[in-house]
PDB file of C-alpha atoms in Angstrom:
ATOM      1  CA  MET A 197      -3.872  -2.597 -11.465  1.00 88.00           C
ATOM      2  CA  ASP A 198      -7.365  -1.099 -11.308  1.00 92.00           C
ATOM      3  CA  ALA A 199      -8.735   1.652  -9.053  1.00 94.00           C
ATOM      4  CA  LEU A 200      -9.790  -0.764  -6.317  1.00 95.00           C
ATOM      5  CA  ASP A 201      -6.352  -2.414  -6.245  1.00 96.00           C
ATOM      6  CA  LEU A 202      -4.795   1.032  -5.803  1.00 97.00           C
ATOM      7  CA  ILE A 203      -7.195   1.928  -2.989  1.00 97.00           C
ATOM      8  CA  ILE A 204      -6.351  -1.315  -1.169  1.00 97.00           C
ATOM      9  CA  LEU A 205      -2.631  -0.739  -1.689  1.00 97.00           C
ATOM     10  CA  ASN A 206      -3.031   2.772  -0.276  1.00 97.00           C
ATOM     11  CA  LEU A 207      -4.932   1.500   2.785  1.00 98.00           C
ATOM     12  CA  GLU A 208      -2.268  -1.145   3.421  1.00 98.00           C
ATOM     13  CA  GLU A 209       0.672   1.237   2.937  1.00 97.00           C
ATOM     14  CA  VAL A 210      -0.806   3.885   5.209  1.00 98.00           C
ATOM     15  CA  ARG A 211      -1.406   1.292   7.935  1.00 98.00           C
ATOM     16  CA  ARG A 212       2.081  -0.203   7.573  1.00 98.00           C
ATOM     17  CA  ARG A 213       3.663   3.207   8.047  1.00 98.00           C
ATOM     18  CA  SER A 214       1.276   4.112  10.878  1.00 98.00           C
ATOM     19  CA  ILE A 215       2.240   0.963  12.773  1.00 98.00           C
ATOM     20  CA  ARG A 216       5.889   1.873  12.370  1.00 98.00           C
ATOM     21  CA  VAL A 217       5.175   5.234  14.019  1.00 98.00           C
ATOM     22  CA  TRP A 218       2.904   3.830  16.733  1.00 98.00           C
ATOM     23  CA  LYS A 219       5.434   1.203  17.785  1.00 98.00           C
ATOM     24  CA  ALA A 220       8.207   3.807  17.975  1.00 98.00           C
ATOM     25  CA  ILE A 221       6.427   5.729  20.741  1.00 98.00           C
ATOM     26  CA  PRO A 222       7.916   4.664  24.090  1.00 97.00           C
ATOM     27  CA  ARG A 223       5.354   3.025  26.376  1.00 97.00           C
ATOM     28  CA  GLU A 224       5.867   5.713  29.020  1.00 97.00           C
ATOM     29  CA  MET A 225       4.998   8.413  26.461  1.00 98.00           C
ATOM     30  CA  LEU A 226       1.738   6.909  25.162  1.00 98.00           C
ATOM     31  CA  HIS A 227      -0.325   9.104  27.478  1.00 97.00           C
ATOM     32  CA  TRP A 228       1.532  12.301  26.559  1.00 98.00           C
ATOM     33  CA  LYS A 229      -0.312  15.107  24.778  1.00 97.00           C
ATOM     34  CA  PRO A 230       0.870  18.558  23.735  1.00 96.00           C
ATOM     35  CA  ASP A 231      -1.927  20.412  25.548  1.00 96.00           C
ATOM     36  CA  GLU A 232      -5.116  19.800  27.493  1.00 96.00           C
ATOM     37  CA  GLU A 233      -7.323  19.990  24.379  1.00 97.00           C
ATOM     38  CA  ALA A 234      -5.349  17.375  22.414  1.00 97.00           C
ATOM     39  CA  LEU A 235      -5.638  13.605  22.279  1.00 97.00           C
ATOM     40  CA  THR A 236      -2.891  11.566  23.915  1.00 98.00           C
ATOM     41  CA  CYS A 237      -0.815   9.312  21.680  1.00 98.00           C
ATOM     42  CA  ALA A 238      -2.809   6.306  22.930  1.00 98.00           C
ATOM     43  CA  GLU A 239      -6.124   8.072  22.322  1.00 97.00           C
ATOM     44  CA  MET A 240      -5.102   8.948  18.782  1.00 98.00           C
ATOM     45  CA  ILE A 241      -4.081   5.356  18.012  1.00 98.00           C
ATOM     46  CA  ARG A 242      -7.391   4.115  19.451  1.00 97.00           C
ATOM     47  CA  HIS A 243      -9.250   6.790  17.482  1.00 96.00           C
ATOM     48  CA  LEU A 244      -7.771   5.517  14.228  1.00 97.00           C
ATOM     49  CA  LEU A 245      -8.389   1.833  14.871  1.00 97.00           C
ATOM     50  CA  GLN A 246     -11.932   2.490  16.074  1.00 96.00           C
ATOM     51  CA  ALA A 247     -12.634   4.890  13.201  1.00 94.00           C
ATOM     52  CA  GLU A 248     -11.850   2.203  10.634  1.00 94.00           C
ATOM     53  CA  PHE A 249     -14.380  -0.107  12.313  1.00 94.00           C
ATOM     54  CA  LEU A 250     -16.986   2.661  12.311  1.00 92.00           C
ATOM     55  CA  TYR A 251     -16.209   3.717   8.724  1.00 91.00           C
ATOM     56  CA  GLN A 252     -16.818   0.165   7.524  1.00 92.00           C
ATOM     57  CA  HIS A 253     -20.312   0.239   8.985  1.00 89.00           C
ATOM     58  CA  VAL A 254     -20.938   3.688   7.512  1.00 89.00           C
ATOM     59  CA  LEU A 255     -19.922   2.388   4.084  1.00 91.00           C
ATOM     60  CA  ILE A 256     -22.027  -0.761   4.354  1.00 89.00           C
ATOM     61  CA  GLY A 257     -25.032   1.259   5.550  1.00 84.00           C
ATOM     62  CA  ARG A 258     -24.388   3.980   2.939  1.00 81.00           C
ATOM     63  CA  GLY A 259     -24.337   6.678   5.613  1.00 76.00           C
ATOM     64  CA  GLY A 260     -24.006   7.812   9.206  1.00 68.00           C
ATOM     65  CA  LYS A 261     -27.448   6.690  10.310  1.00 71.00           C
ATOM     66  CA  SER A 262     -26.137   3.114  10.234  1.00 64.00           C
ATOM     67  CA  LEU A 263     -24.180   3.799  13.445  1.00 73.00           C
ATOM     68  CA  SER A 264     -27.174   4.505  15.690  1.00 74.00           C
ATOM     69  CA  ASP A 265     -27.641   0.944  16.977  1.00 80.00           C
ATOM     70  CA  LEU A 266     -24.136  -0.373  16.314  1.00 85.00           C
ATOM     71  CA  TYR A 267     -22.292  -2.186  19.096  1.00 91.00           C
ATOM     72  CA  ASN A 268     -18.817  -0.657  19.259  1.00 93.00           C
ATOM     73  CA  PRO A 269     -16.321  -3.183  20.700  1.00 95.00           C
ATOM     74  CA  PHE A 270     -13.731  -0.430  21.149  1.00 95.00           C
ATOM     75  CA  ALA A 271     -15.920   1.681  23.449  1.00 92.00           C
ATOM     76  CA  SER A 272     -15.366  -0.350  26.605  1.00 92.00           C
ATOM     77  CA  LYS A 273     -11.816  -1.561  25.940  1.00 94.00           C
ATOM     78  CA  THR A 274      -8.967  -0.156  28.019  1.00 93.00           C
ATOM     79  CA  PHE A 275      -5.808   0.835  26.151  1.00 94.00           C
ATOM     80  CA  ILE A 276      -2.976  -1.431  27.353  1.00 94.00           C
ATOM     81  CA  SER A 277      -0.291  -1.191  24.678  1.00 97.00           C
ATOM     82  CA  VAL A 278       0.142  -0.639  20.958  1.00 98.00           C
ATOM     83  CA  ASP A 279       0.613  -4.373  20.403  1.00 98.00           C
ATOM     84  CA  ASP A 280      -2.538  -5.148  22.379  1.00 97.00           C
ATOM     85  CA  GLU A 281      -4.521  -2.568  20.355  1.00 97.00           C
ATOM     86  CA  LEU A 282      -3.249  -4.029  17.107  1.00 98.00           C
ATOM     87  CA  GLU A 283      -4.068  -7.572  18.175  1.00 98.00           C
ATOM     88  CA  PHE A 284      -7.556  -6.559  19.320  1.00 97.00           C
ATOM     89  CA  SER A 285      -8.285  -4.618  16.133  1.00 97.00           C
ATOM     90  CA  GLN A 286      -6.810  -7.154  13.678  1.00 97.00           C
ATOM     91  CA  PRO A 287     -10.049  -9.130  13.108  1.00 97.00           C
ATOM     92  CA  TYR A 288     -11.873  -5.856  12.398  1.00 96.00           C
ATOM     93  CA  ARG A 289      -9.091  -4.769  10.034  1.00 97.00           C
ATOM     94  CA  GLU A 290      -9.351  -8.075   8.165  1.00 97.00           C
ATOM     95  CA  LYS A 291     -13.143  -7.696   7.875  1.00 96.00           C
ATOM     96  CA  PHE A 292     -12.722  -4.144   6.606  1.00 96.00           C
ATOM     97  CA  LEU A 293     -10.218  -5.150   3.916  1.00 97.00           C
ATOM     98  CA  ALA A 294     -12.349  -8.168   2.971  1.00 97.00           C
ATOM     99  CA  TYR A 295     -15.330  -5.838   2.564  1.00 96.00           C
ATOM    100  CA  VAL A 296     -13.313  -3.439   0.392  1.00 96.00           C
ATOM    101  CA  LYS A 297     -12.216  -6.351  -1.807  1.00 96.00           C
ATOM    102  CA  THR A 298     -15.885  -7.198  -2.509  1.00 95.00           C
ATOM    103  CA  ILE A 299     -16.593  -3.761  -3.977  1.00 96.00           C
ATOM    104  CA  HIS A 300     -17.072  -3.665  -7.730  1.00 95.00           C
ATOM    105  CA  THR A 301     -15.031  -0.969  -9.467  1.00 95.00           C
ATOM    106  CA  ASP A 302     -18.189   0.595 -10.962  1.00 95.00           C
ATOM    107  CA  ASP A 303     -19.567   1.067  -7.444  1.00 96.00           C
ATOM    108  CA  LEU A 304     -16.702   3.381  -6.497  1.00 96.00           C
ATOM    109  CA  GLU A 305     -18.514   6.138  -8.440  1.00 95.00           C
ATOM    110  CA  LYS A 306     -22.116   4.913  -8.370  1.00 95.00           C
ATOM    111  CA  ILE A 307     -22.631   4.351  -4.637  1.00 95.00           C
ATOM    112  CA  GLN A 308     -23.073   7.529  -2.620  1.00 93.00           C
ATOM    113  CA  ILE A 309     -22.280   7.656   1.100  1.00 92.00           C
ATOM    114  CA  ASP A 310     -24.560  10.097   2.926  1.00 88.00           C
ATOM    115  CA  LEU A 311     -22.795  11.727   5.850  1.00 84.00           C
ATOM    116  CA  TYR A 312     -24.786  14.923   5.641  1.00 80.00           C
ATOM    117  CA  ASP A 313     -26.036  14.629   9.237  1.00 75.00           C
ATOM    118  CA  LEU A 314     -22.581  13.758  10.618  1.00 72.00           C
ATOM    119  CA  GLY A 315     -20.189  15.746   8.454  1.00 71.00           C
ATOM    120  CA  GLY A 316     -22.246  17.811   6.096  1.00 77.00           C
ATOM    121  CA  PHE A 317     -21.399  15.968   2.895  1.00 83.00           C
ATOM    122  CA  ILE A 318     -22.347  13.186   0.513  1.00 90.00           C
ATOM    123  CA  ARG A 319     -19.481  11.506  -1.346  1.00 92.00           C
ATOM    124  CA  PRO A 320     -18.957   8.588  -3.726  1.00 95.00           C
ATOM    125  CA  LEU A 321     -17.770   5.329  -2.164  1.00 96.00           C
ATOM    126  CA  GLY A 322     -14.332   5.601  -3.806  1.00 96.00           C
ATOM    127  CA  ASP A 323     -13.870   9.081  -2.362  1.00 95.00           C
ATOM    128  CA  MET A 324     -14.779   7.818   1.109  1.00 94.00           C
ATOM    129  CA  LEU A 325     -12.268   4.969   0.887  1.00 97.00           C
ATOM    130  CA  LEU A 326      -9.529   7.454   0.058  1.00 96.00           C
ATOM    131  CA  ARG A 327     -10.683   9.698   2.925  1.00 94.00           C
ATOM    132  CA  ILE A 328     -10.309   6.799   5.362  1.00 96.00           C
ATOM    133  CA  ALA A 329      -6.646   6.385   4.440  1.00 97.00           C
ATOM    134  CA  TYR A 330      -6.125  10.155   4.438  1.00 97.00           C
ATOM    135  CA  HIS A 331      -7.650  10.445   7.913  1.00 96.00           C
ATOM    136  CA  GLU A 332      -5.167   7.891   9.232  1.00 98.00           C
ATOM    137  CA  SER A 333      -2.204   9.479   7.491  1.00 97.00           C
ATOM    138  CA  VAL A 334      -3.031  12.947   8.865  1.00 98.00           C
ATOM    139  CA  HIS A 335      -3.211  11.645  12.433  1.00 97.00           C
ATOM    140  CA  THR A 336      -0.019   9.656  11.947  1.00 97.00           C
ATOM    141  CA  GLY A 337       1.622  12.904  10.871  1.00 97.00           C
ATOM    142  CA  GLN A 338       0.328  14.483  14.058  1.00 97.00           C
ATOM    143  CA  LEU A 339       1.932  11.688  16.059  1.00 98.00           C
ATOM    144  CA  LEU A 340       5.237  12.327  14.300  1.00 98.00           C
ATOM    145  CA  ASP A 341       4.921  15.959  15.372  1.00 97.00           C
ATOM    146  CA  TYR A 342       4.156  14.837  18.937  1.00 98.00           C
ATOM    147  CA  MET A 343       7.335  12.754  18.842  1.00 98.00           C
ATOM    148  CA  ARG A 344       9.368  15.733  17.632  1.00 97.00           C
ATOM    149  CA  THR A 345       7.906  17.858  20.431  1.00 97.00           C
ATOM    150  CA  MET A 346       8.687  15.134  22.998  1.00 97.00           C
ATOM    151  CA  GLY A 347      12.259  15.047  21.708  1.00 97.00           C
ATOM    152  CA  ILE A 348      12.206  11.345  20.861  1.00 96.00           C
ATOM    153  CA  ASP A 349      13.489   9.620  17.743  1.00 96.00           C
ATOM    154  CA  ARG A 350      11.041   9.376  14.869  1.00 97.00           C
ATOM    155  CA  PRO A 351      11.014   6.336  12.609  1.00 96.00           C
ATOM    156  CA  LYS A 352      11.798   6.561   8.945  1.00 94.00           C
ATOM    157  CA  ILE A 353       8.512   5.965   7.167  1.00 93.00           C
ATOM    158  CA  TRP A 354       9.617   6.839   3.629  1.00 91.00           C
ATOM    159  CA  ASP A 355      11.188   3.579   2.557  1.00 86.00           C
TER     160      ASP A 355
END
């Protein structure tokens, strides 16, 4: 297994566990949030699915400037349910993974992604791919905390 295979495995494992958490949130609790400043459960799920779409375009364009004229299909979509969000985002997920599979292992270090204007940093492509999975896993952890605070059962994600 090479570095790219491990990155893909990580992306797939994080998503598999995230879906387990997302689907465990009762429908009536999807619009719950711990305080007025926080995202609701539904907003956080949307944030993650939309972020992956946006990250792909950042990676392809080698930086944040590539988002300026991008049509975002998530922007006008109303959140209906977790299953609906997953169905809607599936073609974008498949395109993202297909893109990642086209990356040459040498490019993980050589290609630099310039997010200086958006986040204040420039990172190698491989680093950015790991950050995408990390971003999702952090927010999934937040959702597990939301579930604990709501007093609802949390799924076992460490199988």
